[in-house]
Amino acid sequence: MRVTIDMDTTPARGSLRGHGLWAAVALALAGCAAQEPAPAPAPPPAPPPVVAAPEPPKPAPPPEPQLTPAQAKQQAQKLTIDAIAQLQNGEVAAAQKMLEQAQTLDPANDLARKMQDQIRADPQKELGTVFFRYTVQRDDSLSKIAQTYMGDRFKFHILAKYNDIANPSKLAAGQVIKVPGRGPAAAAATAATAAPAAPAARAAEPADDVAKAAAIEAATPRNASMALMDQGRDLQKAGNLEGAYDAFREAALRDPGNRDAALQRDATRQALARRYEREATQAFQRQNLDEAIGKWDRVLALEPNNQKAKLERERALDLRKKMSEKFGAK
């Protein structure tokens, strides 16, 4: 930019014009400075990219502990008992899975094998077409009926299949079911006319549950009581309190002097009553009043003076009546 300065030599005006001249020069220089701004500072360098640290490798899961043969046998027994409980409630698929696990752990578990055989079996082919009608009593169960008429209470499952009963625990008093065989009266008549050689044929039979029951019948009262005690203990170990109670009770009847039989009978009766109480309470909570009443009936059959059972049974009866009055007409 070029600036031309006109100098005035007049004294008075020169002083004034000199001041104005310098002001103009300053303004011109300031304009030049404004037209030429200073260069902007360079941007700061970009930070280096952050690289995530690699995750440490996950530790391998610890190997499953290997069971000792004794532990495997014990676990198999527990699974078998749980499977039987599932079968009693009609849960066949869950029971079959448990039984398969039990046999994997302990191939010698005979009860698991028998229960699996029942699941797979055709009841009509297995039990035959000859049967008699039986009316279920108040304190009956399929396992009890199977024990009485088939010699093995664990045959309750195939007996349920034989009668198209999906849930064995739902057996009701007054219900009529089929029981394989000729019936008690026919069996007694056949036994009365049997040849004398029959006892020898019985001795040659396999030592299964039916043969054991026959041996008990033929023994002296003391020996029969001891055999029933052994049977009761086996059933108790298998978790079958109903069968154990029946065996201990029968042992005490056969030999009134057997104090151990009486003690075992009373202890098992108490344990069985507590189990029925729990089941009755759970059924009432589910509003299954018929089942709750049936379970309280079983408690009272074992403990007739149980006040709690009486009150809870009346409570369930009262609620069932109210629900029937309210919804029965719908």
C-alpha positions as a printed Julia matrix, in Angstrom:
330×3 Matrix{Float64}:
   0.0      0.0    0.0
   1.4      3.46  -0.96
   0.72     6.59   1.26
   1.24    10.08  -0.13
   1.88    12.86   2.44
   1.16    16.51   1.44
   3.28    18.82   3.65
   1.82    22.36   4.29
   4.45    24.92   5.2
   2.03    27.47   6.65
   3.01    27.86  10.33
  -0.46    28.03  11.89
  -2.04    25.55   9.64
   1.06    23.42   9.47
   0.87    22.61  13.15
  -2.75    21.51  12.89
  -2.28    19.68   9.69
   0.8     17.95  11.1
  -1.19    16.45  13.9
  -3.88    15.32  11.51
  -1.28    13.93   9.21
   0.23    11.72  11.84
  -3.21    10.52  12.89
  -3.97     9.55   9.32
  -0.68     7.72   9.1
  -1.48     5.8   12.28
  -4.91     4.86  10.97
  -3.46     3.75   7.69
  -0.87     1.6    9.41
  -3.55     0.12  11.67
  -5.64    -0.72   8.59
  -2.69    -2.46   7.05
  -2.17    -4.47  10.21
  -5.84    -5.44  10.26
  -5.75    -6.55   6.64
  -2.8     -8.87   7.29
  -3.77   -11.11  10.3
  -1.22   -13.29  11.99
  -1.24   -16.93  10.85
  -3.33   -19.31  13.05
  -1.39   -21.64  15.31
  -0.98   -25.21  14.07
  -3.44   -27.73  15.62
  -2.02   -30.0   18.29
  -1.04   -33.46  17.07
  -3.75   -36.13  17.43
  -3.24   -38.48  20.36
  -2.23   -42.01  19.46
  -5.19   -44.49  19.28
  -5.96   -46.36  22.47
  -5.45   -50.08  22.01
  -7.53   -52.23  24.42
  -5.55   -54.71  26.4
  -6.4    -58.3   25.44
  -8.65   -60.13  27.93
  -6.85   -62.74  29.95
  -7.86   -66.29  28.98
 -10.68   -67.72  31.08
  -9.6    -70.5   33.38
 -10.76   -73.94  32.38
 -13.61   -75.31  34.53
 -12.47   -77.71  37.19
 -12.96   -81.36  36.27
 -16.03   -83.02  37.77
 -15.11   -85.02  40.82
 -15.13   -88.75  40.25
 -17.46   -90.68  42.53
 -16.16   -93.63  44.45
 -18.06   -96.9   43.9
 -19.78   -96.44  47.26
 -20.8    -92.88  46.41
 -22.06   -93.94  42.98
 -24.15   -96.69  44.56
 -25.59   -94.26  47.1
 -26.37   -91.69  44.41
 -28.03   -94.35  42.27
 -30.2    -95.39  45.2
 -31.27   -91.78  45.79
 -32.12   -91.32  42.11
 -34.18   -94.52  42.16
 -36.16   -93.37  45.18
 -36.77   -89.98  43.56
 -37.86   -91.72  40.36
 -40.38   -93.82  42.27
 -41.81   -90.65  43.8
 -42.1    -89.18  40.3
 -43.9    -92.3   39.05
 -46.33   -92.11  41.96
 -47.22   -88.6   40.75
 -47.52   -89.64  37.11
 -44.26   -87.98  35.94
 -43.08   -90.87  33.77
 -40.58   -88.99  31.56
 -38.73   -87.46  34.51
 -38.71   -90.81  36.31
 -37.31   -92.64  33.3
 -34.45   -90.15  33.01
 -33.59   -90.6   36.69
 -33.69   -94.38  36.39
 -31.35   -94.29  33.4
 -28.9    -92.18  35.4
 -29.2    -94.58  38.33
 -28.39   -97.58  36.17
 -25.44   -95.74  34.64
 -24.06   -95.1   38.12
 -24.87   -98.57  39.44
 -25.7   -101.24  36.82
 -26.42  -103.68  39.65
 -29.33  -101.58  40.97
 -32.07  -104.17  40.64
 -34.92  -101.87  41.71
 -34.04   -99.29  39.04
 -34.03  -102.05  36.44
 -37.41  -103.38  37.59
 -38.98   -99.93  37.47
 -37.64   -99.35  33.96
 -39.02  -102.72  32.88
 -42.44  -101.63  34.12
 -42.24   -98.39  32.16
 -41.43  -100.24  28.94
 -43.79  -103.19  29.47
 -47.19  -103.72  27.92
 -49.39  -104.2   31.02
 -51.88  -106.47  29.25
 -49.15  -108.84  28.09
 -47.25  -108.62  31.36
 -50.19  -109.08  33.76
 -52.52  -111.14  31.58
 -56.21  -110.95  30.83
 -57.43  -112.69  34.0
 -58.35  -110.2   36.72
 -60.81  -109.51  39.51
 -62.53  -106.29  40.54
 -61.39  -104.52  43.67
 -63.07  -101.57  45.41
 -60.54   -99.1   46.79
 -60.8    -98.51  50.54
 -60.25   -95.23  52.34
 -56.6    -95.78  53.31
 -55.63   -97.74  50.18
 -52.94   -96.88  47.67
 -51.88   -98.64  44.49
 -48.6    -99.66  46.12
 -50.48  -101.19  49.04
 -52.83  -103.07  46.7
 -49.87  -104.26  44.63
 -48.14  -105.5   47.77
 -51.25  -107.34  48.94
 -52.29  -109.0   45.7
 -49.15  -108.97  43.53
 -46.49  -109.51  46.19
 -44.49  -106.39  45.32
 -45.61  -102.9   46.19
 -43.23  -101.45  43.6
 -45.49  -102.9   40.91
 -47.88  -100.0   41.54
 -46.8    -98.42  38.25
 -47.67  -101.32  35.98
 -50.89  -101.79  37.98
 -51.7    -98.12  37.24
 -51.02   -98.72  33.53
 -53.2   -101.85  33.68
 -56.07   -99.59  34.82
 -55.24   -96.56  32.64
 -54.52   -94.48  35.75
 -52.22   -91.63  34.75
 -51.46   -90.48  38.31
 -51.3    -93.26  40.91
 -51.48   -90.77  43.78
 -55.0    -89.74  42.67
 -56.57   -93.05  43.69
 -59.91   -92.37  45.38
 -61.88   -94.37  47.92
 -64.76   -96.23  46.27
 -62.97   -96.46  42.93
 -63.15   -99.91  41.32
 -59.97  -101.18  39.68
 -58.77  -104.37  38.0
 -56.24  -106.51  39.87
 -54.52  -109.28  37.9
 -55.17  -112.81  39.07
 -58.14  -114.89  40.12
 -58.92  -113.03  43.34
 -58.51  -114.04  46.99
 -61.53  -116.38  47.06
 -60.49  -118.27  43.92
 -56.89  -118.52  45.09
 -57.99  -119.93  48.44
 -60.22  -122.52  46.77
 -57.38  -123.58  44.49
 -54.97  -123.87  47.42
 -57.43  -126.04  49.37
 -57.64  -128.57  46.52
 -53.94  -128.49  45.6
 -51.89  -131.69  45.62
 -49.67  -132.4   48.66
 -46.56  -131.87  46.51
 -47.28  -128.13  46.26
 -44.92  -127.11  49.13
 -41.98  -128.74  47.31
 -42.84  -126.86  44.12
 -42.97  -123.63  46.11
 -39.53  -124.26  47.55
 -38.13  -124.53  44.03
 -39.46  -121.08  42.98
 -37.06  -118.13  42.65
 -36.5   -116.11  45.8
 -38.58  -113.16  44.6
 -40.99  -111.09  46.64
 -43.88  -113.52  46.21
 -41.78  -116.43  47.47
 -40.65  -114.35  50.44
 -44.26  -113.59  51.32
 -45.09  -117.31  51.12
 -42.12  -118.16  53.34
 -43.31  -115.64  55.92
 -46.77  -117.23  55.99
 -45.29  -120.7   56.56
 -42.87  -119.62  59.32
 -43.41  -119.62  63.07
 -44.75  -116.35  64.57
 -41.31  -115.29  65.79
 -39.57  -116.15  62.52
 -42.35  -114.53  60.51
 -42.03  -111.39  62.6
 -38.27  -111.24  62.02
 -38.73  -111.73  58.28
 -41.3   -108.94  58.21
 -38.89  -106.71  60.12
 -36.24  -107.27  57.44
 -38.78  -106.51  54.76
 -39.83  -103.34  56.57
 -36.24  -102.12  56.84
 -35.66  -102.7   53.14
 -38.78  -100.74  52.25
 -37.84   -97.99  54.67
 -34.4    -97.64  53.06
 -36.08   -97.38  49.67
 -38.21   -94.5   50.96
 -41.46   -96.49  50.92
 -42.91   -95.56  54.29
 -46.32   -97.05  53.56
 -44.89  -100.47  52.85
 -42.51  -100.25  55.8
 -45.34   -99.34  58.15
 -47.47  -102.25  56.93
 -44.55  -104.65  57.41
 -43.67  -103.39  60.93
 -47.32  -103.42  61.96
 -47.75  -106.99  60.74
 -44.52  -107.99  62.52
 -45.86  -106.59  65.79
 -49.14  -108.48  65.31
 -47.36  -111.77  64.56
 -45.15  -111.48  67.62
 -46.57  -109.16  70.33
 -43.41  -109.63  72.36
 -41.22  -108.13  69.63
 -40.53  -104.72  71.17
 -38.39  -103.6   68.23
 -41.3   -104.23  65.84
 -43.58  -102.08  67.98
 -41.02   -99.26  68.15
 -40.4    -99.35  64.41
 -44.14   -99.46  63.73
 -44.8    -96.38  65.89
 -41.86   -94.39  64.47
 -42.83   -95.18  60.89
 -46.48   -94.38  61.56
 -45.47   -90.97  62.91
 -43.19   -90.24  59.93
 -45.93   -91.31  57.51
 -48.51   -89.11  59.26
 -46.18   -86.08  59.02
 -45.72   -86.75  55.32
 -49.47   -86.88  54.78
 -49.82   -83.61  56.72
 -47.36   -81.87  54.41
 -49.07   -83.24  51.33
 -52.49   -82.18  52.64
 -51.26   -78.64  53.35
 -49.73   -78.37  49.88
 -52.91   -79.68  48.24
 -55.01   -77.13  50.17
 -52.7    -74.32  49.03
 -53.23   -75.45  45.43
 -56.99   -75.45  46.1
 -57.11   -79.18  45.39
 -59.62   -79.74  48.16
 -60.48   -83.35  47.36
 -56.84   -84.35  47.61
 -56.37   -82.33  50.8
 -59.35   -84.01  52.44
 -58.12   -87.44  51.35
 -54.67   -86.78  52.85
 -56.19   -85.59  56.15
 -58.26   -88.79  56.16
 -55.02   -90.76  55.92
 -53.54   -88.81  58.81
 -56.62   -89.58  60.93
 -56.47   -93.25  59.96
 -53.0    -93.32  61.5
 -53.66   -90.87  64.34
 -57.38   -90.75  65.17
 -56.86   -88.14  67.92
 -54.89   -85.68  65.78
 -56.76   -82.42  66.47
 -54.91   -80.46  63.78
 -55.95   -83.01  61.17
 -59.57   -82.81  62.31
 -59.64   -79.01  62.17
 -57.87   -78.77  58.82
 -60.11   -81.43  57.33
 -63.21   -79.51  58.46
 -61.71   -76.34  57.02
 -61.2    -78.0   53.65
 -64.72   -79.5   53.74
 -66.21   -76.1   54.56
 -64.35   -74.39  51.72
 -65.37   -77.12  49.27
 -69.0    -76.66  50.3
 -68.82   -72.89  49.83
 -67.2    -73.24  46.42
 -69.82   -75.81  45.4
 -72.62   -73.47  46.46
 -71.06   -70.56  44.62
 -69.92   -72.24  41.43
 -71.78   -75.56  41.41
 -74.68   -74.27  39.32
 -72.38   -72.89  36.61
